Coordinates of C-alpha atoms and ligand atoms in Angstrom, one line a residue:
X488 CA -17.5 51.0 13.1
X489 CA -19.5 48.6 10.9
X490 CA -17.7 45.8 12.6
X491 CA -18.9 46.8 16.0
X492 CA -22.4 47.5 14.8
X493 CA -22.6 44.2 12.9
X494 CA -21.3 42.2 15.8
X495 CA -23.6 43.8 18.4
X496 CA -26.5 43.0 16.0
X497 CA -25.5 39.3 15.8
X498 CA -25.0 39.1 19.6
X499 CA -28.4 40.7 20.2
X500 CA -30.3 38.5 17.7
X501 CA -28.3 35.4 18.9
X502 CA -27.1 34.6 15.5
X503 CA -23.5 35.0 16.8
X504 CA -21.7 31.7 17.2
X505 CA -20.3 31.5 20.8
X506 CA -17.3 29.4 22.0
X507 CA -16.4 28.6 25.6
X508 CA -12.8 27.5 26.1
X509 CA -12.4 25.3 29.2
X510 CA -15.5 23.2 30.3
X511 CA -15.0 22.9 34.0
X512 CA -17.1 24.2 36.9
X513 CA -17.1 27.6 35.4
X514 CA -17.1 26.9 31.6
X515 CA -19.8 24.2 31.4
X516 CA -22.5 26.1 33.3
X517 CA -21.6 29.2 31.2
X518 CA -21.9 27.2 28.0
X519 CA -25.3 25.9 29.1
X520 CA -26.5 29.4 30.0
X521 CA -25.5 30.7 26.6
X522 CA -27.1 27.8 24.9
X523 CA -30.4 28.1 26.8
X524 CA -30.4 31.8 26.0
X525 CA -30.5 30.9 22.3
X526 CA -26.9 31.1 21.2
X527 CA -25.2 28.3 19.2
X528 CA -22.4 27.3 21.5
X529 CA -19.3 25.3 20.9
X530 CA -17.5 24.0 24.0
X531 CA -13.8 23.5 23.5
X532 CA -11.6 21.5 26.0
X533 CA -8.5 19.4 25.5
X534 CA -9.9 16.7 27.9
X535 CA -11.5 14.2 25.5
X536 CA -13.4 12.6 28.4
X537 CA -15.3 15.8 28.9
X538 CA -16.1 16.1 25.2
X539 CA -17.2 12.5 25.0
X540 CA -19.5 12.9 28.0
X541 CA -21.1 16.0 26.6
X542 CA -21.5 14.4 23.2
X543 CA -23.6 11.8 25.0
X544 CA -25.6 14.5 26.7
X545 CA -24.0 13.8 30.0
X546 CA -22.9 16.4 32.6
X547 CA -19.8 15.8 34.8
X548 CA -20.4 19.0 36.9
X549 CA -22.8 18.4 39.8
X550 CA -24.4 21.9 39.3
X551 CA -25.3 21.1 35.6
X552 CA -28.1 18.7 35.0
X553 CA -27.4 16.1 32.3
X554 CA -31.0 16.7 31.0
X555 CA -30.0 20.3 30.3
X556 CA -26.9 19.2 28.4
X557 CA -28.8 16.5 26.5
X558 CA -31.6 18.9 25.4
X559 CA -29.1 21.5 24.1
X560 CA -27.1 18.8 22.3
X561 CA -30.3 17.3 20.8
X562 CA -31.4 20.8 19.7
X563 CA -28.0 21.4 18.1
X564 CA -27.4 24.4 20.4
X565 CA -24.4 22.8 22.1
X566 CA -21.5 20.9 20.5
X567 CA -18.2 20.0 22.2
X568 CA -14.8 19.4 20.7
X569 CA -11.1 19.1 21.4
X570 CA -10.4 20.8 18.1
X571 CA -9.6 24.5 18.5
X572 CA -9.9 25.1 14.8
X573 CA -13.6 25.5 15.2
X574 CA -12.7 29.0 16.5
X575 CA -12.1 30.0 12.9
X576 CA -15.9 30.5 12.4
X577 CA -16.8 31.7 15.9
X578 CA -17.8 35.3 16.7
X579 CA -17.5 35.3 20.6
X580 CA -15.1 33.4 22.9
X581 CA -15.2 33.1 26.7
X582 CA -12.0 31.8 28.2
X583 CA -12.7 29.8 31.4
X584 CA -9.5 28.0 32.3
X585 CA -7.8 27.3 35.6
X586 CA -5.4 29.8 37.2
X587 CA -3.7 27.8 40.0
X588 CA -0.5 28.5 41.9
X589 CA 2.9 26.9 41.1
X590 CA 4.7 25.0 43.9
X591 CA 6.7 28.3 44.4
X592 CA 3.5 30.2 45.2
X593 CA 3.7 32.2 42.0
X594 CA 0.8 32.4 39.5
X595 CA 0.6 29.5 37.1
X596 CA -0.5 31.2 33.8
X597 CA 0.2 28.2 31.7
X598 CA -3.5 27.4 31.1
X599 CA -4.3 31.0 30.0
X600 CA -1.2 31.1 27.8
X601 CA -2.1 27.8 26.2
X602 CA -5.7 28.8 25.5
X603 CA -4.6 32.2 24.1
X604 CA -2.0 30.6 21.9
X605 CA -4.6 28.2 20.4
X606 CA -7.2 31.0 20.0
X607 CA -4.5 33.3 18.5
X608 CA -4.2 30.9 15.5
X609 CA -7.8 31.5 14.6
X610 CA -8.3 35.2 15.5
X611 CA -10.2 37.1 12.8
X612 CA -11.9 40.5 12.4
X613 CA -15.3 40.8 14.1
X614 CA -14.6 38.7 17.2
X615 CA -15.2 39.5 20.9
X616 CA -13.1 37.7 23.6
X617 CA -13.9 37.6 27.3
X618 CA -11.5 36.3 29.9
X619 CA -13.2 34.8 33.0
X620 CA -10.4 33.2 34.8
X621 CA -9.3 34.9 38.0
X622 CA -5.9 36.5 37.5
X623 CA -3.7 39.5 38.4
X624 CA -4.7 43.0 37.3
X625 CA -3.2 43.7 33.9
X626 CA -3.4 40.2 32.5
X627 CA -6.0 41.0 29.8
X628 CA -4.2 44.0 28.6
X629 CA -0.6 42.8 28.9
X630 CA -1.0 39.1 27.9
X631 CA -4.1 38.7 25.8
X632 CA -4.2 42.0 23.9
X633 CA -0.8 41.7 22.1
X634 CA -1.2 38.0 21.4
X635 CA -4.7 38.2 20.0
X636 CA -4.7 41.6 18.4
X637 CA -1.4 43.3 17.4
X638 CA 0.1 40.1 16.2
X639 CA -2.7 39.8 13.6
X640 CA -2.8 43.5 12.7
X641 CA -6.2 43.8 14.3
X642 CA -7.1 47.0 16.2
X643 CA -8.8 46.3 19.5
X644 CA -12.1 48.2 19.9
X645 CA -12.5 48.5 16.1
X646 CA -11.6 45.2 14.4
X647 CA -12.1 43.0 17.5
X648 CA -13.1 43.4 21.1
X649 CA -11.6 42.2 24.4
X650 CA -12.9 42.3 28.0
X651 CA -12.5 40.7 31.4
X652 CA -15.5 39.3 33.3
X653 CA -14.7 37.5 36.5
X654 CA -16.4 34.2 37.2
X655 CA -18.5 34.0 40.3
X656 CA -19.4 30.4 40.4
X657 CA -19.8 28.9 43.8
X658 CA -20.1 25.1 43.3
X659 CA -23.0 23.6 45.1
X660 CA -24.8 26.9 45.6
X661 CA -28.4 26.8 44.4
X662 CA -29.7 30.3 45.3
X663 CA -27.1 32.1 43.1
X664 CA -26.1 30.4 39.9
X665 CA -24.4 31.6 36.7
X666 CA -27.6 33.1 35.3
X667 CA -28.7 35.2 38.3
X668 CA -25.3 36.2 39.9
X669 CA -24.5 39.8 38.8
X670 CA -21.6 39.7 36.4
X671 CA -18.9 42.4 36.3
X672 CA -17.7 43.4 32.8
X673 CA -14.6 45.5 32.0
X674 CA -13.5 46.2 28.4
X675 CA -10.0 47.1 27.1
X676 CA -11.8 50.1 25.5
X677 CA -15.2 51.6 25.8
X678 CA -16.3 49.9 22.6
X679 CA -15.0 46.6 24.0
X680 CA -17.1 47.0 27.1
X681 CA -20.1 47.8 25.0
X682 CA -19.8 44.8 22.8
X683 CA -19.0 42.3 25.6
X684 CA -21.9 43.7 27.7
X685 CA -24.3 43.4 24.7
X686 CA -23.2 39.7 24.4
X687 CA -23.5 38.7 28.1
X688 CA -26.7 40.5 28.8
X689 CA -28.4 38.3 26.3
X690 CA -27.8 35.4 28.7
X691 CA -27.1 36.7 32.2
X692 CA -29.6 38.7 34.2
X693 CA -27.4 41.5 35.5
X694 CA -24.3 42.9 34.0
X695 CA -22.3 45.5 36.0
X696 CA -20.0 47.4 33.5
X697 CA -16.8 49.0 34.8
X698 CA -14.5 51.3 32.8
X699 CA -11.5 49.0 32.3
X700 CA -10.5 45.3 32.3
X701 CA -8.2 46.1 35.2
X702 CA -11.1 47.4 37.3
X703 CA -12.9 44.1 36.6
X704 CA -9.8 42.0 37.4
X705 CA -9.3 43.9 40.6
X706 CA -13.0 43.7 41.7
X707 CA -12.7 39.9 41.6
X708 CA -9.6 39.9 43.7
X709 CA -11.2 42.3 46.2
X710 CA -14.1 39.8 46.6
X711 CA -11.9 36.9 47.5
X712 CA -9.1 38.8 49.3
X713 CA -11.9 40.3 51.5
X714 CA -12.8 36.7 52.6
X715 CA -9.3 35.5 53.0
X716 CA -8.2 38.4 55.2
X717 CA -11.4 38.3 57.4
X718 CA -10.9 34.5 57.9
X719 CA -7.3 35.2 58.8
X720 CA -8.5 37.8 61.3
X721 CA -10.9 35.5 63.1
X722 CA -8.3 32.7 63.1
X723 CA -5.9 35.1 64.9
X724 CA -8.9 36.1 67.2
X725 CA -9.2 32.4 68.1
X726 CA -5.5 32.3 69.1
X727 CA -5.9 35.5 71.1
X728 CA -9.0 34.2 72.9
X729 CA -7.3 31.0 73.8
X730 CA -4.5 33.0 75.4
X731 CA -7.1 35.1 77.2
X732 CA -9.2 32.1 78.4
X733 CA -12.2 33.5 76.4
X734 CA -14.5 31.4 74.2
X735 CA -14.0 32.7 70.7
X736 CA -17.2 31.2 69.5
X737 CA -19.2 33.0 72.2
X738 CA -17.4 36.2 71.3
X739 CA -18.2 35.9 67.6
X740 CA -21.8 35.0 68.2
X741 CA -22.1 38.1 70.4
X742 CA -20.5 40.4 67.8
X743 CA -22.8 39.0 65.2
X744 CA -25.8 40.3 67.0
X745 CA -24.8 43.7 65.7
X746 CA -27.3 44.3 62.9
X747 CA -25.0 46.6 61.0
X748 CA -21.3 47.1 60.3
X749 CA -20.3 43.6 61.1
X750 CA -20.0 40.4 59.0
X751 CA -19.6 37.0 60.7
X752 CA -16.6 34.8 59.8
X753 CA -15.6 31.8 61.9
X754 CA -12.2 30.3 62.8
X755 CA -11.2 26.9 61.5
X756 CA -8.4 24.5 60.8
X757 CA -7.1 26.5 57.9
X758 CA -8.1 27.9 54.5
X759 CA -9.0 25.5 51.7
X760 CA -10.4 25.6 48.2
X761 CA -9.2 26.7 44.8
X762 CA -10.2 30.3 45.2
X763 CA -9.8 31.9 48.6
X764 CA -6.3 30.8 49.5
X765 CA -5.0 31.4 45.9
X766 CA -6.6 34.4 44.3
X767 CA -5.2 37.0 46.8
X768 CA -1.7 35.7 46.1
X769 CA -2.2 36.7 42.4
X770 CA -2.6 40.2 43.7
X771 CA 0.3 40.2 46.1
X772 CA 2.5 38.7 43.4
X773 CA 1.6 41.5 41.0
X774 CA 2.2 44.2 43.6
X775 CA 5.7 42.8 44.3
X776 CA 6.5 43.4 40.7
X777 CA 5.4 47.0 41.3
X778 CA 7.6 47.2 44.4
X779 CA 4.7 47.2 46.8
X780 CA 4.3 44.7 49.6
X781 CA 0.6 43.7 50.2
X782 CA 1.0 43.3 53.9
X783 CA -2.6 42.4 54.8
X784 CA -2.6 39.5 52.3
X785 CA 0.8 38.3 53.4
X786 CA -0.1 38.3 57.0
X787 CA -3.5 36.7 56.5
X788 CA -1.9 34.0 54.4
X789 CA 0.7 33.3 57.0
X790 CA -2.0 33.0 59.8
X791 CA -4.3 30.8 57.7
X792 CA -1.4 28.6 56.5
X793 CA -0.3 28.1 60.1
X794 CA -3.7 27.0 61.4
X795 CA -3.2 23.2 60.8
X796 CA 0.0 23.5 63.0
X797 CA -1.9 25.5 65.6
X798 CA -4.7 22.9 65.7
X799 CA -2.1 20.1 66.2
X800 CA -0.4 22.1 68.9
X801 CA -3.7 22.6 70.7
X802 CA -4.6 18.9 70.4
X803 CA -1.1 18.0 71.9
X804 CA -1.8 20.3 74.9
X805 CA -5.3 18.9 75.4
X806 CA -4.1 15.3 75.2
X807 CA -1.3 16.1 77.6
X808 CA -3.9 17.2 80.1
X809 CA -5.4 13.8 80.0
X810 CA -2.0 12.1 80.3
X811 CA -1.8 11.1 76.6
X812 CA 0.7 11.8 73.9
X813 CA 0.0 12.2 70.2
X814 CA 2.9 9.8 69.6
X815 CA 1.5 6.3 69.5
X816 CA -2.1 7.4 69.7
X817 CA -4.9 6.4 67.3
X818 CA -6.3 9.7 66.0
X819 CA -9.4 9.9 63.7
X820 CA -9.9 13.0 61.6
X821 CA -13.6 13.6 60.8
X822 CA -14.3 15.4 57.5
X823 CA -11.5 16.2 55.0
X824 CA -13.3 18.3 52.3
X825 CA -12.1 21.9 52.3
X826 CA -15.5 23.0 53.6
X827 CA -18.7 21.3 54.9
X828 CA -21.2 19.5 52.6
X829 CA -19.0 19.3 49.5
X830 CA -16.6 16.6 48.1
X831 CA -13.7 18.9 47.1
X832 CA -10.4 18.4 48.9
X833 CA -8.3 21.0 47.0
X834 CA -6.0 22.9 49.4
X835 CA -7.9 21.3 52.3
X836 CA -6.2 22.0 55.6
X837 CA -7.2 18.4 56.7
X838 CA -4.4 17.0 54.6
X839 CA -1.9 19.2 56.5
X840 CA -3.4 18.2 59.9
X841 CA -3.1 14.5 59.0
X842 CA 0.5 14.9 57.8
X843 CA 1.5 16.9 60.9
X844 CA -0.1 14.2 63.2
X845 CA 1.7 11.5 61.3
X846 CA 5.0 13.3 61.8
X847 CA 4.4 13.4 65.5
X848 CA 4.0 9.6 65.5
X849 CA 0.2 9.2 65.6
X850 CA -1.6 6.4 63.8
X851 CA -4.0 8.6 61.8
X852 CA -7.3 7.5 60.1
X853 CA -9.9 9.7 58.5
X854 CA -13.6 9.5 57.7
X855 CA -15.5 11.6 55.2
X856 CA -19.0 10.7 54.0
X857 CA -18.3 12.3 50.6
X858 CA -14.6 11.4 50.0
X859 CA -13.4 7.9 49.8
X860 CA -9.7 8.4 49.2
X861 CA -7.2 11.3 49.7
X862 CA -3.7 11.9 48.3
X863 CA -1.1 14.1 49.9
X864 CA 0.9 15.4 47.0
X865 CA 3.8 16.7 49.2
X866 CA 4.1 13.5 51.2
X867 CA 3.1 11.2 48.4
X868 CA 0.7 9.0 50.4
X869 CA -2.8 7.9 49.7
X870 CA -5.4 7.1 52.4
X871 CA -8.9 5.6 52.3
X872 CA -11.7 6.7 54.5
X873 CA -12.7 4.3 57.2
X874 CA -16.1 2.8 56.4
X875 CA -17.5 2.3 59.9
X876 CA -17.2 5.8 61.3
X877 CA -18.7 5.0 64.7
X878 CA -16.4 2.0 65.2
X879 CA -13.4 4.2 64.4
X880 CA -14.6 6.9 66.8
X881 CA -14.8 4.4 69.6
X882 CA -11.4 3.0 68.8
X883 CA -9.7 6.4 68.6
X884 CA -7.8 8.0 71.4
X885 CA -8.8 11.4 70.0
X886 CA -11.3 12.5 67.3
X887 CA -10.5 15.7 65.5
X888 CA -13.5 17.4 63.8
X889 CA -12.0 19.2 60.8
X890 CA -15.0 19.5 58.5
X891 CA -18.5 19.4 59.9
X892 CA -20.5 17.8 57.1
X893 CA -24.3 17.9 57.7
X894 CA -24.3 14.0 57.7
X895 CA -22.6 13.8 61.0
X896 CA -24.6 13.3 64.2
X897 CA -22.3 15.1 66.6
X898 CA -24.3 14.1 69.7
X899 CA -23.7 10.4 68.8
X900 CA -20.0 11.1 68.0
X901 CA -19.4 12.9 71.3
X902 CA -21.2 10.1 73.1
X903 CA -19.0 7.5 71.6
X904 CA -15.6 9.3 71.7
X905 CA -12.9 9.2 74.4
X906 CA -11.8 12.7 73.4
X907 CA -12.9 15.2 70.8
X908 CA -11.0 18.3 69.5
X909 CA -13.6 20.4 67.6
X910 CA -12.1 22.9 65.1
X911 CA -15.5 24.0 63.7
X912 CA -17.7 24.5 66.8
X913 CA -19.8 21.6 65.5
X914 CA -20.4 20.5 69.1
X915 CA -21.1 23.9 70.7
X916 CA -24.9 23.5 70.7
X917 CA -24.6 20.2 72.6
X918 CA -23.4 21.9 75.8
X919 CA -20.0 21.4 77.6
X920 CA -18.3 18.1 78.0
X921 CA -15.1 17.3 79.9
X922 CA -13.8 15.3 77.0
X923 CA -14.6 17.9 74.3
X924 CA -12.2 20.8 73.5
X925 CA -13.0 23.5 70.9
X926 CA -10.6 25.7 68.9
Ligands
LIG1302 N1 -13.7 29.4 56.0 C1 -13.4 29.7 57.3 N2 -14.2 30.6 58.0 C2 -15.2 31.2 57.4 C3 -15.4 31.0 56.0 C4 -14.7 30.1 55.3 O1 -12.5 29.1 57.9 O2 -15.8 32.1 58.0 C5 -12.8 28.5 55.3 C6 -13.6 27.3 54.7 O3 -13.7 26.2 55.6 C7 -12.8 27.0 53.4 C8 -12.2 28.3 53.0 O4 -12.3 29.1 54.2 O5 -11.7 26.1 53.8 C9 -12.9 28.9 51.8 O6 -14.3 28.9 52.2 P1 -15.4 29.8 51.3 O7 -16.6 29.8 52.1 O8 -14.8 31.1 50.9 O9 -15.7 28.9 50.1 P2 -15.1 28.8 48.6 O10 -13.6 28.6 48.6 O11 -15.9 27.8 48.0 O12 -15.3 30.2 48.1 C10 -16.3 30.4 47.1 C11 -16.0 31.7 46.4 N3 -16.7 31.9 45.2 C12 -16.1 32.4 44.2 O13 -14.9 32.7 44.1 C13 -17.0 32.6 43.0 C14 -16.3 32.9 47.4 O14 -16.1 34.1 46.7 C15 -17.7 32.7 47.9 O15 -17.9 33.8 48.8 C16 -17.8 31.4 48.7 O16 -17.6 30.4 47.7 C17 -19.1 31.3 49.4 O17 -19.6 32.3 49.9 O18 -19.6 30.1 49.4

């Protein structure tokens, strides 16, 4: 028990040495929060460019100010390295590595496995490890526990401590950041939860402890599956409203006047980002292994994935009404980021909309004020944003609003365009126009 008591003491008095494995949009803010809380932090990442930047006191994550990094580096509270052997002298390790999907749609655990294999080489008595990467329930116990504990003859909950604490970083958000977003913490054993909570509560305002690592893993998946399914539901509502000849945006705004028991989601061109389309599939994948079919997730994923095709189908019908075909038309896509006011294209439905329009013979261009070039991995092409947006709007036979960045003046765009298909209700407030159609 001395190990646990000694470690908790070092964590509480901040003499414990902390390491963060993976210095991306989750790991770097976490490393800075630990450093600013008074811990000595070592950031470890195989990407030398990241390590060199941090060594110069420069941040490459928009949410992390370079001044904050520079001060911690100057004060000796933050160092960064590609060398995992530093873990030999470290007391506490947070693992913040990516958990994407493979092309097959199965979880890609390679980043977690690689980090765990490196860490495993330096495991020693008196360490606490927290996995932050979103993953399927059971990962911490089934994958990390044997590799980091049993293989070294260490008894979890006595010689070392292991927990899962899901990241809740929302890039670009300023009201809730790493330090003030409540953090769920679930240990492999009660003692693990106690030690990991003692560690994180020294840096993060609110820790919500749950009884097991699986409960914490599942809580994260509930958060993002909730969003994915509700987005799928309103996307299907849009399809139903179009069949009924009812304005889906008016319907949602009306429902949203209910002050309780309702949460507003809006339809769109599909589901982008590196969390919402992906995390729920980690859960449905795990459930398949337990002979259970997570039907809500499968159905919502099917509807969301089909939205780019639905958008192109609706555009085709609308252009047909004005005697035009997609084939041979100049079509301009406005906004390709996966959601407004960010510069991230990961899983963006805009890429699918563009590819589908090209397949139908359109000459497609795009404009995005935050993204200069896009690459469609499946089709292999690259495309540069047009520079003169208004000129491209005037020249286009149809403008498709896919992402409604705040930079766009939609009154100006509607005024200059021959025809607009609006997938985000960006033009709803401008009134009705014969040449504007909405999802
Ligand atoms: N979307 C819709 N309709 C909606 C909401 C979103 O079509 O009503 C689309 C967006 O355009 C985007 C995708 O869904 O393509 C995902 O949007 P998102 O708002 O969920 O944004 P993300 O992917 O950045 O989600 C992150 C998540 N944060 C973490 O996982 C820590 C999510 O849990 C947050 O709730 C979300 O940010 C947020 O609220 O901003």
